[in-house]
């Protein structure tokens, strides 16, 4: 089973299973989830679930916890349902946890989390003797994040009893109501409290709007009945949103269903038949979403994809803003190596948080020490051959002469500054991501301000390593962001002077012919 993966929920009795398992399989889903409790209730005998469903892929079974959430109780015990899942040969089984509905008090959340933990301990002998099944350890606590985090940590103590997968329980209601920011908080809380190498399952996540966000935070497995529930309600899932079939003039999809029918034709198909067609389309959409996410992961552009999703729907934006609260966590987990894909795309103000940019940006500040006493900062632009920066200028002025002198001299350490990339040592200019990124003119005041702080922080850290430091900053007055940069820098430069650091601002007033736009095209 390749992760991230989403298990379609199927009816264990197959009586109400409108979409055939072979059809689900042919779309690409090689694993399904079904309800062991309902199966046990409907079936008097114990038989192999793979034979019963005639499905040779991976079968995950749930224990009936969802029935507790909906109806308040189930007619089985924890030990009974765990043993049953083992006997029918489930590939992945779940203990009978006690779900926390999202509206409950903290006291009740504590109660359901404690009961769940105790039940996980209660069946440790069964799961230990049933090694053919991978056992899921659900963590409860709902939206009470302190409860969730406490029980997540307690769960790490009993994971070794025979469990293989953690699960975050019962966010279904939140997901149904598009309260995605809360779900993001819950996922972060659990993911950051348990071992990063252990898989995490999220119950009930089945909409393309939320899937990439939870995957970015480290969810590996999901399950959902959304494809069929939405279809029964005549709803059509797209990668960006959900539509009522009645609203659609066109079917914006090329799956076999949408290639065969128009929206109008679909509307005319009666009853179960249209439900089935919609369900199939919804499954194709979910599977396409999974493939897109996996490709993004391989190419190292999941962040760019989240930006796209944030723009698709207000709920996506809420999820994105929630993810941004956990940037430090994401950076601590993001790979340092160059991804297989192309350069970084700076397409929105959110692009500056892209781990591929911010990680090297931080590393440079924290780890680079100038070798020389004199350091000079010059604005980054193409071509990178800095010695020609100022000789090529059409009009030579005194400040321009000074720039030529500094950039040509070997007694200066040269650093380049850029509102998105931060401070880049000259010798790293040909490395990723500095050599491979594309941007538009995104030089908002807050970015330029941040760049000033970055430069000051860099100099202060460097001055600790070098007793004597002489800092020169060249600012060209031909672009708006550099004029803004000079203003802010003048405001803050007293911090450096108060530490005894020599500081020179060189405002180069060459009347450059190149416009800012040309500059950006080159980058
Ligand atoms: Zn379709």
Coordinates of C-alpha atoms and ligand atoms in Angstrom, one line a residue:
X1 CA 0.0 0.0 0.0
X2 CA 1.6 3.2 -1.1
X3 CA 0.9 6.2 1.1
X4 CA -0.7 8.7 1.2
X5 CA -3.7 6.5 0.6
X6 CA -7.5 6.9 1.1
X7 CA -9.6 3.8 1.7
X8 CA -13.1 4.0 0.2
X9 CA -15.7 2.9 2.7
X10 CA -17.8 0.0 1.6
X11 CA -20.9 -1.8 2.9
X12 CA -19.8 -5.1 4.5
X13 CA -23.0 -6.9 3.6
X14 CA -22.6 -5.6 0.0
X15 CA -26.4 -5.2 0.0
X16 CA -26.3 -1.5 -0.3
X17 CA -22.9 -1.3 -2.1
X18 CA -24.0 0.5 -5.3
X19 CA -20.4 0.7 -6.8
X20 CA -18.9 -2.7 -7.3
X21 CA -15.6 -3.6 -5.6
X22 CA -14.1 -4.6 -9.0
X23 CA -15.0 -1.1 -10.2
X24 CA -13.4 0.5 -7.2
X25 CA -10.3 -1.6 -7.8
X26 CA -10.2 -0.8 -11.5
X27 CA -10.0 3.0 -10.8
X28 CA -6.8 2.2 -8.9
X29 CA -7.8 1.8 -5.3
X30 CA -6.1 -1.4 -4.0
X31 CA -7.5 -1.1 -0.4
X32 CA -10.9 -0.6 1.1
X33 CA -12.3 -0.2 4.5
X34 CA -15.4 -1.8 5.9
X35 CA -17.2 -2.1 9.2
X36 CA -16.5 -5.2 11.2
X37 CA -19.2 -4.5 13.7
X38 CA -22.0 -4.3 11.0
X39 CA -20.6 -7.5 9.4
X40 CA -20.6 -9.3 12.7
X41 CA -24.2 -8.2 13.4
X42 CA -25.4 -9.3 10.0
X43 CA -23.5 -12.5 9.7
X44 CA -23.9 -15.4 12.0
X45 CA -20.7 -17.2 11.0
X46 CA -17.1 -16.2 11.0
X47 CA -15.6 -16.3 7.5
X48 CA -12.6 -14.8 5.7
X49 CA -13.4 -11.2 4.8
X50 CA -11.4 -11.4 1.6
X51 CA -13.5 -14.4 0.4
X52 CA -16.7 -12.9 1.6
X53 CA -16.1 -9.6 -0.3
X54 CA -14.2 -11.3 -3.1
X55 CA -11.5 -8.7 -2.8
X56 CA -7.8 -9.6 -2.9
X57 CA -6.6 -6.1 -2.1
X58 CA -6.0 -4.7 1.4
X59 CA -9.0 -4.7 3.7
X60 CA -9.1 -2.5 6.7
X61 CA -11.9 -2.9 9.2
X62 CA -13.3 -0.4 11.6
X63 CA -14.7 -1.6 14.9
X64 CA -18.0 0.2 15.2
X65 CA -16.8 3.4 16.8
X66 CA -18.7 5.4 14.3
X67 CA -21.9 3.7 15.3
X68 CA -21.1 4.8 18.9
X69 CA -20.7 8.4 17.7
X70 CA -24.1 8.2 15.8
X71 CA -26.3 6.0 18.0
X72 CA -24.6 6.2 21.4
X73 CA -23.8 2.5 21.8
X74 CA -22.9 -0.8 20.1
X75 CA -23.8 -4.3 21.0
X76 CA -20.3 -5.8 21.2
X77 CA -17.4 -5.6 23.5
X78 CA -13.9 -4.3 22.7
X79 CA -12.3 -7.8 23.1
X80 CA -15.0 -9.4 21.1
X81 CA -14.7 -7.1 18.1
X82 CA -10.9 -7.2 18.1
X83 CA -10.9 -11.0 18.2
X84 CA -13.5 -11.0 15.4
X85 CA -11.4 -8.8 13.1
X86 CA -8.5 -11.1 13.7
X87 CA -10.6 -14.2 12.9
X88 CA -12.0 -12.8 9.6
X89 CA -8.4 -11.9 8.5
X90 CA -8.6 -8.2 8.4
X91 CA -5.3 -6.7 7.1
X92 CA -5.7 -3.6 9.2
X93 CA -7.9 -3.7 12.3
X94 CA -9.1 -1.1 14.8
X95 CA -9.9 -1.5 18.5
X96 CA -13.3 -0.3 19.8
X97 CA -12.4 3.2 20.6
X98 CA -14.7 5.8 22.2
X99 CA -15.1 8.7 19.9
X100 CA -15.1 12.3 21.1
X101 CA -17.7 14.4 19.3
X102 CA -16.4 17.9 18.6
X103 CA -19.0 19.7 20.7
X104 CA -18.3 17.9 24.1
X105 CA -16.9 19.4 27.2
X106 CA -13.3 19.0 28.2
X107 CA -14.4 16.6 30.9
X108 CA -16.2 14.3 28.5
X109 CA -13.3 14.5 26.0
X110 CA -10.9 13.3 28.8
X111 CA -13.3 10.5 29.6
X112 CA -13.5 9.2 26.0
X113 CA -9.7 9.5 25.6
X114 CA -9.0 7.6 28.8
X115 CA -11.5 4.9 27.9
X116 CA -9.9 4.5 24.5
X117 CA -6.4 4.2 26.0
X118 CA -7.6 1.6 28.5
X119 CA -9.3 -0.4 25.8
X120 CA -6.0 -0.3 23.8
X121 CA -4.3 -1.9 26.8
X122 CA -7.1 -4.3 27.4
X123 CA -6.7 -6.1 24.1
X124 CA -2.9 -6.2 24.0
X125 CA -2.8 -10.0 24.4
X126 CA -5.2 -10.5 21.4
X127 CA -3.3 -8.2 19.1
X128 CA 0.0 -9.7 20.1
X129 CA -1.2 -13.1 19.1
X130 CA -2.7 -11.8 15.9
X131 CA 0.3 -10.7 13.9
X132 CA -1.2 -11.1 10.5
X133 CA -3.2 -7.9 11.1
X134 CA -1.8 -4.4 11.5
X135 CA -3.5 -2.9 14.6
X136 CA -4.6 0.7 14.8
X137 CA -4.3 2.7 18.0
X138 CA -6.9 5.6 17.9
X139 CA -6.2 8.7 19.9
X140 CA -9.2 10.7 21.2
X141 CA -9.7 14.1 22.7
X142 CA -11.5 15.9 19.9
X143 CA -11.0 19.6 19.6
X144 CA -9.6 19.8 23.1
X145 CA -6.0 20.0 22.0
X146 CA -4.4 19.6 25.4
X147 CA -6.3 16.4 26.0
X148 CA -5.4 15.2 22.5
X149 CA -1.8 16.0 23.0
X150 CA -1.7 14.3 26.5
X151 CA -3.3 11.1 25.2
X152 CA -1.1 11.1 22.1
X153 CA 2.0 11.1 24.3
X154 CA 0.5 8.4 26.5
X155 CA -0.3 6.3 23.4
X156 CA 3.4 6.3 22.5
X157 CA 4.0 4.4 25.7
X158 CA 1.7 1.5 24.7
X159 CA 2.3 1.5 21.0
X160 CA 4.9 -1.2 21.5
X161 CA 2.2 -3.5 22.8
X162 CA 1.6 -4.6 19.2
X163 CA 0.3 -1.6 17.4
X164 CA 1.4 -0.5 13.9
X165 CA -0.6 2.6 13.1
X166 CA -1.8 5.6 15.0
X167 CA -5.2 7.1 14.2
X168 CA -6.8 10.4 15.0
X169 CA -10.4 9.7 15.9
X170 CA -13.6 11.3 15.0
X171 CA -13.1 14.6 13.1
X172 CA -15.9 13.4 10.8
X173 CA -18.4 16.1 11.8
X174 CA -15.8 18.8 11.5
X175 CA -14.9 17.6 8.0
X176 CA -18.5 17.4 7.0
X177 CA -19.0 21.0 8.0
X178 CA -15.8 22.3 6.4
X179 CA -14.2 23.3 9.7
X180 CA -10.9 22.4 8.3
X181 CA -8.8 24.7 10.4
X182 CA -9.8 22.7 13.5
X183 CA -8.9 19.5 11.8
X184 CA -5.5 20.9 10.9
X185 CA -4.9 21.8 14.6
X186 CA -5.9 18.3 15.7
X187 CA -3.7 16.6 13.1
X188 CA -0.7 18.7 14.1
X189 CA -1.3 18.0 17.8
X190 CA -1.2 14.3 17.3
X191 CA 1.4 14.1 14.6
X192 CA 3.9 16.2 16.6
X193 CA 3.3 14.1 19.7
X194 CA 4.0 10.7 18.3
X195 CA 7.0 9.2 16.5
X196 CA 7.4 10.7 13.0
X197 CA 8.2 7.2 11.6
X198 CA 4.9 5.7 12.6
X199 CA 2.0 5.9 10.2
X200 CA -1.0 8.1 11.1
X201 CA -4.5 7.4 9.9
X202 CA -7.2 10.2 9.8
X203 CA -10.7 8.9 10.1
X204 CA -13.3 10.4 7.7
X205 CA -11.1 12.7 5.5
X206 CA -12.5 12.3 2.0
X207 CA -12.5 15.7 0.3
X208 CA -9.9 16.9 -2.1
X209 CA -9.8 20.3 -0.3
X210 CA -8.5 18.9 2.9
X211 CA -6.4 15.9 1.8
X212 CA -3.3 17.8 0.7
X213 CA -3.2 19.9 3.9
X214 CA -3.4 16.9 6.3
X215 CA -0.9 15.0 4.1
X216 CA 1.5 18.0 4.4
X217 CA 1.3 17.7 8.1
X218 CA 2.1 14.0 8.1
X219 CA -1.2 12.0 7.7
X220 CA -0.5 8.8 5.8
X221 CA -3.8 7.1 5.6
X222 CA -7.4 8.2 5.3
X223 CA -10.8 6.7 4.8
X224 CA -14.0 8.1 3.6
X225 CA -17.6 7.3 2.5
X226 CA -17.8 10.7 0.9
X227 CA -17.9 9.4 -2.7
X228 CA -21.2 7.6 -2.0
X229 CA -22.7 9.9 0.6
X230 CA -22.3 12.9 -1.8
X231 CA -23.5 10.9 -4.7
X232 CA -26.7 9.9 -2.9
X233 CA -27.2 13.6 -2.3
X234 CA -26.6 14.3 -6.0
X235 CA -23.4 16.1 -5.3
X236 CA -20.4 16.2 -7.6
X237 CA -16.9 16.4 -6.1
X238 CA -14.3 18.3 -8.0
X239 CA -10.7 18.9 -6.9
X240 CA -11.6 22.5 -5.9
X241 CA -15.1 22.3 -4.5
X242 CA -18.4 20.3 -4.5
X243 CA -21.3 21.1 -6.7
X244 CA -25.0 20.0 -6.8
X245 CA -25.6 18.2 -10.1
X246 CA -28.6 20.5 -10.6
X247 CA -26.3 23.5 -10.7
X248 CA -23.9 22.2 -13.3
X249 CA -24.0 23.3 -16.9
X250 CA -20.9 21.2 -17.7
X251 CA -19.0 18.4 -16.1
X252 CA -15.5 19.7 -15.5
X253 CA -13.8 16.3 -15.6
X254 CA -12.6 13.8 -18.1
X255 CA -13.2 10.5 -16.3
X256 CA -15.0 7.8 -18.2
X257 CA -18.4 8.9 -16.7
X258 CA -17.9 12.6 -17.5
X259 CA -16.6 11.7 -21.0
X260 CA -19.7 9.7 -21.7
X261 CA -22.5 11.9 -20.3
X262 CA -23.3 15.6 -20.3
X263 CA -24.6 17.3 -17.1
X264 CA -28.1 17.3 -18.6
X265 CA -28.0 13.7 -19.5
X266 CA -26.9 12.7 -16.0
X267 CA -29.7 14.7 -14.5
X268 CA -32.2 12.6 -16.5
X269 CA -30.9 9.3 -15.3
X270 CA -33.1 8.0 -12.5
X271 CA -32.5 6.7 -9.0
X272 CA -29.7 4.4 -8.1
X273 CA -28.2 4.5 -11.6
X274 CA -27.2 8.2 -11.4
X275 CA -26.0 7.7 -7.8
X276 CA -23.7 5.0 -9.1
X277 CA -22.4 7.2 -11.9
X278 CA -21.8 10.1 -9.5
X279 CA -20.1 7.8 -7.0
X280 CA -17.8 6.5 -9.7
X281 CA -16.9 10.1 -10.8
X282 CA -16.3 11.1 -7.2
X283 CA -14.0 8.1 -6.8
X284 CA -12.1 9.1 -9.9
X285 CA -11.7 12.6 -8.6
X286 CA -10.4 11.3 -5.2
X287 CA -7.9 9.1 -6.9
X288 CA -6.7 11.8 -9.2
X289 CA -6.2 14.0 -6.1
X290 CA -4.1 11.3 -4.5
X291 CA -1.9 10.9 -7.6
X292 CA -1.5 14.7 -7.9
X293 CA -0.4 14.9 -4.2
X294 CA 2.1 12.0 -4.7
X295 CA 3.6 13.6 -7.7
X296 CA 3.9 16.9 -5.8
X297 CA 5.7 15.0 -3.0
X298 CA 8.1 13.4 -5.5
X299 CA 8.8 16.7 -7.1
X300 CA 9.1 18.5 -3.8
X301 CA 6.4 21.0 -4.7
X302 CA 3.7 20.2 -2.1
X303 CA 3.9 23.7 -0.7
X304 CA 3.1 25.2 -4.1
X305 CA 0.1 22.8 -4.3
X306 CA -1.2 24.0 -0.9
X307 CA -1.0 27.6 -2.1
X308 CA -3.1 26.5 -5.1
X309 CA -5.7 24.8 -2.8
X310 CA -5.8 27.9 -0.6
X311 CA -7.0 29.9 -3.5
X312 CA -9.6 27.4 -4.6
X313 CA -12.0 27.8 -1.7
X314 CA -12.4 29.8 1.5
X315 CA -12.3 26.6 3.5
X316 CA -9.0 25.8 1.8
X317 CA -7.7 29.2 2.8
X318 CA -8.7 28.5 6.4
X319 CA -6.8 25.2 6.3
X320 CA -3.8 26.9 4.8
X321 CA -3.8 29.6 7.4
X322 CA -4.0 26.9 10.1
X323 CA -1.0 25.1 8.5
X324 CA 1.0 28.3 8.6
X325 CA 0.8 28.3 12.4
X326 CA 3.0 25.2 12.3
X327 CA 5.7 26.4 10.0
X328 CA 8.5 25.6 12.5
X329 CA 7.3 22.1 12.7
X330 CA 7.1 21.7 8.9
X331 CA 10.6 23.1 8.5
X332 CA 12.0 20.7 11.1
X333 CA 10.6 17.8 9.0
X334 CA 11.1 19.1 5.4
X335 CA 14.0 17.5 3.4
X336 CA 17.2 19.6 2.9
X337 CA 18.1 18.0 -0.3
X338 CA 17.3 19.4 -3.7
X339 CA 14.0 17.8 -4.9
X340 CA 13.7 16.1 -8.3
X341 CA 11.5 18.8 -9.6
X342 CA 12.2 22.1 -11.2
X343 CA 13.0 25.4 -9.5
X344 CA 10.8 27.1 -6.8
X345 CA 7.8 29.1 -8.1
X346 CA 7.1 32.3 -6.3
X347 CA 3.4 32.8 -7.2
X348 CA 1.9 34.4 -4.1
X349 CA 2.8 36.1 -0.9
X350 CA 2.5 32.6 0.7
X351 CA 5.4 31.4 -1.5
X352 CA 7.9 33.0 0.8
X353 CA 7.1 30.5 3.5
X354 CA 8.0 27.6 1.1
X355 CA 10.3 25.4 3.1
X356 CA 12.6 25.1 0.0
X357 CA 13.3 28.8 0.4
X358 CA 13.0 29.4 4.1
X359 CA 15.1 26.5 5.2
X360 CA 18.3 27.7 3.3
X361 CA 17.4 31.2 4.2
X362 CA 17.6 30.4 7.9
X363 CA 20.6 28.1 7.5
X364 CA 22.6 30.9 5.9
X365 CA 21.8 33.3 8.7
X366 CA 22.7 30.8 11.4
X367 CA 25.8 29.2 9.9
X368 CA 27.6 31.5 7.5
X369 CA 30.4 33.6 8.9
X370 CA 32.3 36.2 6.7
X371 CA 36.0 35.5 6.3
X372 CA 37.0 39.0 5.6
X373 CA 36.8 42.1 7.7
X374 CA 34.8 44.0 5.0
X375 CA 31.5 42.7 3.9
X376 CA 29.3 44.2 1.2
X377 CA 25.7 43.6 0.5
X378 CA 24.4 44.2 -3.0
X379 CA 20.9 43.7 -4.5
X380 CA 20.6 40.3 -6.2
X381 CA 19.8 40.5 -9.9
X382 CA 20.8 38.6 -13.0
X383 CA 23.4 38.0 -14.4
X384 CA 25.1 36.9 -11.2
X385 CA 28.5 38.0 -12.3
X386 CA 28.7 40.7 -9.7
X387 CA 31.9 42.3 -10.9
X388 CA 30.1 43.5 -14.0
X389 CA 27.1 44.9 -12.0
X390 CA 28.2 48.4 -12.0
X391 CA 30.7 48.7 -14.9
X392 CA 27.8 48.1 -17.2
X393 CA 25.9 51.1 -16.1
X394 CA 25.3 53.7 -18.8
X395 CA 26.0 56.7 -16.6
X396 CA 29.0 56.7 -14.3
X397 CA 28.5 58.7 -11.1
X398 CA 30.7 58.9 -8.0
X399 CA 28.5 56.4 -6.2
X400 CA 28.7 54.1 -9.2
X401 CA 32.5 54.4 -9.2
X402 CA 32.5 53.4 -5.6
X403 CA 30.4 50.3 -6.3
X404 CA 32.7 49.3 -9.1
X405 CA 35.7 49.6 -6.8
X406 CA 34.1 47.6 -4.0
X407 CA 32.7 44.7 -6.2
X408 CA 36.0 44.4 -8.0
X409 CA 38.1 44.4 -4.9
X410 CA 39.2 41.1 -3.4
X411 CA 39.2 42.4 0.1
X412 CA 35.4 42.3 0.4
X413 CA 33.1 39.3 1.1
X414 CA 30.2 39.7 -1.2
X415 CA 26.6 38.9 -0.2
X416 CA 23.5 39.5 -2.2
X417 CA 20.1 40.4 -0.8
X418 CA 16.7 39.7 -2.2
X419 CA 13.2 40.2 -0.6
X420 CA 12.3 36.5 -1.2
X421 CA 15.6 34.8 -0.9
X422 CA 17.1 36.8 1.9
X423 CA 20.9 37.0 2.2
X424 CA 22.9 34.8 -0.2
X425 CA 26.7 34.5 -0.2
X426 CA 28.1 35.0 -3.7
X427 CA 29.6 31.6 -3.8
X428 CA 26.2 29.9 -3.3
X429 CA 24.5 31.8 -6.1
X430 CA 24.8 28.8 -8.5
X431 CA 23.3 26.4 -6.1
X432 CA 19.7 25.3 -5.5
X433 CA 17.3 27.1 -4.9
X434 CA 19.1 30.4 -5.6
X435 CA 19.9 29.4 -9.2
X436 CA 16.5 27.8 -9.8
X437 CA 13.5 29.9 -8.9
X438 CA 11.0 32.0 -10.8
X439 CA 9.2 34.9 -9.3
X440 CA 7.0 37.8 -10.1
X441 CA 7.4 41.3 -8.6
X442 CA 6.4 40.5 -5.1
X443 CA 8.2 43.1 -3.1
X444 CA 5.5 44.0 -0.5
X445 CA 6.5 46.4 2.3
X446 CA 6.4 43.6 4.9
X447 CA 8.8 41.5 2.9
X448 CA 11.2 44.3 2.5
X449 CA 11.0 45.1 6.2
X450 CA 11.7 41.4 7.0
X451 CA 14.7 41.6 4.7
X452 CA 16.1 44.5 6.7
X453 CA 15.7 42.5 9.9
X454 CA 17.3 39.5 8.2
X455 CA 20.3 41.6 7.2
X456 CA 20.7 43.1 10.7
X457 CA 20.4 39.6 12.3
X458 CA 23.0 38.3 10.0
X459 CA 25.5 41.1 10.7
X460 CA 24.9 40.8 14.5
X461 CA 25.6 37.0 14.4
X462 CA 28.6 37.5 12.2
X463 CA 30.0 40.2 14.5
X464 CA 30.1 37.6 17.3
X465 CA 32.4 35.5 15.3
X466 CA 34.5 38.4 14.0
X467 CA 35.7 41.1 16.4
X468 CA 36.0 43.7 13.8
X469 CA 33.4 44.0 11.1
X470 CA 32.9 46.8 8.4
X471 CA 29.6 46.6 6.7
X472 CA 28.8 48.2 3.4
X473 CA 25.3 48.1 1.9
X474 CA 24.8 49.2 -1.7
X475 CA 21.2 50.2 -2.6
X476 CA 20.2 51.2 -6.1
X477 CA 17.6 53.9 -6.3
X478 CA 16.1 52.7 -9.6
X479 CA 13.6 50.2 -8.1
X480 CA 10.8 50.9 -5.6
X481 CA 11.6 48.0 -3.3
X482 CA 15.3 49.1 -2.9
X483 CA 14.2 52.7 -2.1
X484 CA 11.9 51.2 0.5
X485 CA 14.8 49.0 1.7
X486 CA 17.1 52.0 2.2
X487 CA 14.5 53.9 4.2
X488 CA 13.9 50.9 6.6
X489 CA 17.6 50.2 6.9
X490 CA 18.4 53.8 7.9
X491 CA 15.8 53.4 10.7
X492 CA 17.4 50.3 12.2
X493 CA 21.1 50.9 11.6
X494 CA 21.6 52.3 15.0
X495 CA 21.4 48.8 16.4
X496 CA 24.5 47.9 14.5
X497 CA 26.4 51.1 15.4
X498 CA 25.5 50.7 19.1
X499 CA 27.4 47.4 18.9
X500 CA 30.4 49.1 17.5
X501 CA 29.9 47.8 14.0
X502 CA 31.1 50.2 11.2
X503 CA 28.3 50.7 8.8
X504 CA 28.2 52.4 5.4
X505 CA 25.1 52.8 3.2
X506 CA 26.0 53.5 -0.4
X507 CA 23.0 54.8 -2.4
X508 CA 23.8 54.3 -6.0
X509 CA 22.0 56.8 -8.0
X510 CA 22.9 55.5 -11.4
X511 CA 20.1 56.2 -13.9
X512 CA 19.7 52.6 -14.9
X513 CA 18.1 51.8 -18.2
X514 CA 16.7 48.4 -17.1
X515 CA 13.4 48.6 -15.4
X516 CA 12.3 46.5 -12.5
X517 CA 10.2 44.4 -14.8
X518 CA 13.2 43.6 -17.0
X519 CA 15.1 42.6 -13.9
X520 CA 12.3 40.2 -12.9
X521 CA 12.1 38.7 -16.4
X522 CA 15.8 37.8 -16.2
X523 CA 15.4 36.1 -12.8
Ligands
LIG1 ZN1 -15.8 12.7 -13.8

